[in-house]
Tab-separated table of C-alpha atoms in Angstrom:
chain	number	residue	atom	x	y	z
A	232	UNK	CA	49.933	-12.484	87.305
A	233	UNK	CA	48.891	-16.088	87.593
A	234	UNK	CA	46.954	-18.205	90.315
A	235	UNK	CA	48.162	-20.578	91.930
A	236	UNK	CA	45.778	-23.618	93.387
A	237	UNK	CA	46.134	-22.999	97.370
A	238	UNK	CA	42.898	-25.605	98.011
A	239	UNK	CA	41.478	-28.260	95.832
A	240	UNK	CA	38.786	-30.819	96.933
A	241	UNK	CA	36.363	-32.667	94.675
A	242	UNK	CA	33.550	-29.563	94.926
A	243	UNK	CA	36.166	-26.943	96.378
A	244	UNK	CA	38.409	-25.217	94.364
A	245	UNK	CA	40.530	-22.009	96.506
A	246	UNK	CA	42.940	-19.990	94.715
A	247	UNK	CA	45.400	-17.056	95.114
A	248	UNK	CA	47.826	-14.605	93.459
A	249	UNK	CA	50.203	-12.255	94.931
A	250	UNK	CA	51.246	-8.739	92.801
A	251	UNK	CA	54.675	-8.152	95.353
A	252	UNK	CA	55.781	-4.981	93.085
A	253	UNK	CA	52.475	-3.306	94.321
A	254	UNK	CA	51.785	-6.055	97.899
A	255	UNK	CA	49.132	-6.905	96.738
A	256	UNK	CA	47.170	-10.132	97.048
A	257	UNK	CA	43.987	-12.041	96.594
A	258	UNK	CA	41.992	-14.935	96.552
A	259	UNK	CA	39.019	-16.772	94.908
A	260	UNK	CA	36.596	-19.508	96.105
A	261	UNK	CA	34.405	-21.481	94.577
A	262	UNK	CA	32.236	-25.078	95.624
A	263	UNK	CA	29.296	-26.608	94.538
A	264	UNK	CA	26.397	-27.887	96.447
A	265	UNK	CA	25.300	-31.221	94.284
A	266	UNK	CA	21.693	-31.017	96.665
A	267	UNK	CA	21.100	-27.715	95.593
A	268	UNK	CA	22.513	-27.666	91.989
A	269	UNK	CA	24.109	-24.507	93.122
A	270	UNK	CA	28.044	-23.079	92.578
A	271	UNK	CA	29.040	-20.454	95.479
A	272	UNK	CA	31.876	-18.120	94.451
A	273	UNK	CA	33.998	-15.670	96.706
A	274	UNK	CA	36.577	-13.507	95.575
A	275	UNK	CA	37.918	-10.843	97.289
A	276	UNK	CA	41.640	-9.060	97.321
A	277	UNK	CA	44.073	-7.001	99.625
A	278	UNK	CA	45.723	-3.641	98.932
A	279	UNK	CA	47.373	-1.872	101.387
A	280	UNK	CA	44.811	1.302	103.139
A	281	UNK	CA	47.590	3.974	101.457
A	282	UNK	CA	47.271	2.806	98.280
A	283	UNK	CA	43.594	2.086	97.652
A	284	UNK	CA	43.301	6.039	96.836
A	285	UNK	CA	46.497	6.253	95.013
A	286	UNK	CA	44.873	6.471	91.743
A	287	UNK	CA	44.468	4.946	88.479
A	288	UNK	CA	46.719	1.918	88.752
A	289	UNK	CA	45.276	0.291	91.446
A	290	UNK	CA	41.770	0.829	89.990
A	291	UNK	CA	42.524	-0.531	86.958
A	292	UNK	CA	44.251	-3.285	88.833
A	293	UNK	CA	40.554	-3.800	90.754
A	294	UNK	CA	38.669	-4.269	87.030
A	295	UNK	CA	41.317	-6.459	85.927
A	296	UNK	CA	40.767	-8.847	88.671
A	297	UNK	CA	37.239	-8.727	88.352
A	298	UNK	CA	36.902	-9.556	84.281
A	299	UNK	CA	39.553	-11.909	85.225
A	300	UNK	CA	37.390	-13.454	88.148
A	301	UNK	CA	34.849	-13.988	86.148
A	302	UNK	CA	36.345	-15.124	83.367
A	303	UNK	CA	37.888	-18.401	85.847
A	304	UNK	CA	34.295	-18.418	87.595
A	305	UNK	CA	32.823	-19.561	84.098
A	306	UNK	CA	35.810	-22.728	83.071
A	307	UNK	CA	35.747	-23.657	87.342
A	308	UNK	CA	31.676	-23.845	87.095
A	309	UNK	CA	31.807	-25.625	84.047
A	310	UNK	CA	34.009	-27.891	86.131
A	311	UNK	CA	32.860	-28.350	89.256
A	312	UNK	CA	28.968	-29.398	87.256
A	313	UNK	CA	30.912	-31.783	85.424
A	314	UNK	CA	32.633	-33.706	88.302
A	315	UNK	CA	29.912	-33.603	90.376
A	316	UNK	CA	27.874	-34.962	88.096
A	317	UNK	CA	29.840	-37.846	86.865
A	318	UNK	CA	28.723	-41.112	88.179
A	319	UNK	CA	31.535	-42.572	90.265
């Protein structure tokens, strides 16, 4: 599993990923509002309806996705805040 940068702006980043063997894909969005000094994060993934109830593998995948997203979010927050507070 790896993330691909789909869209990048100075204060916003969107990354996507895919697990083709399971027909599962996901997206994480991060944006920083310098006026409020807040970071906004959105995280989603798409699992075919029939696979949601199929068992432990999908549940483990969801847990992994949440943990990995938290790891990425912490790094993205640091980077976005650094970019936003650096004088131009």
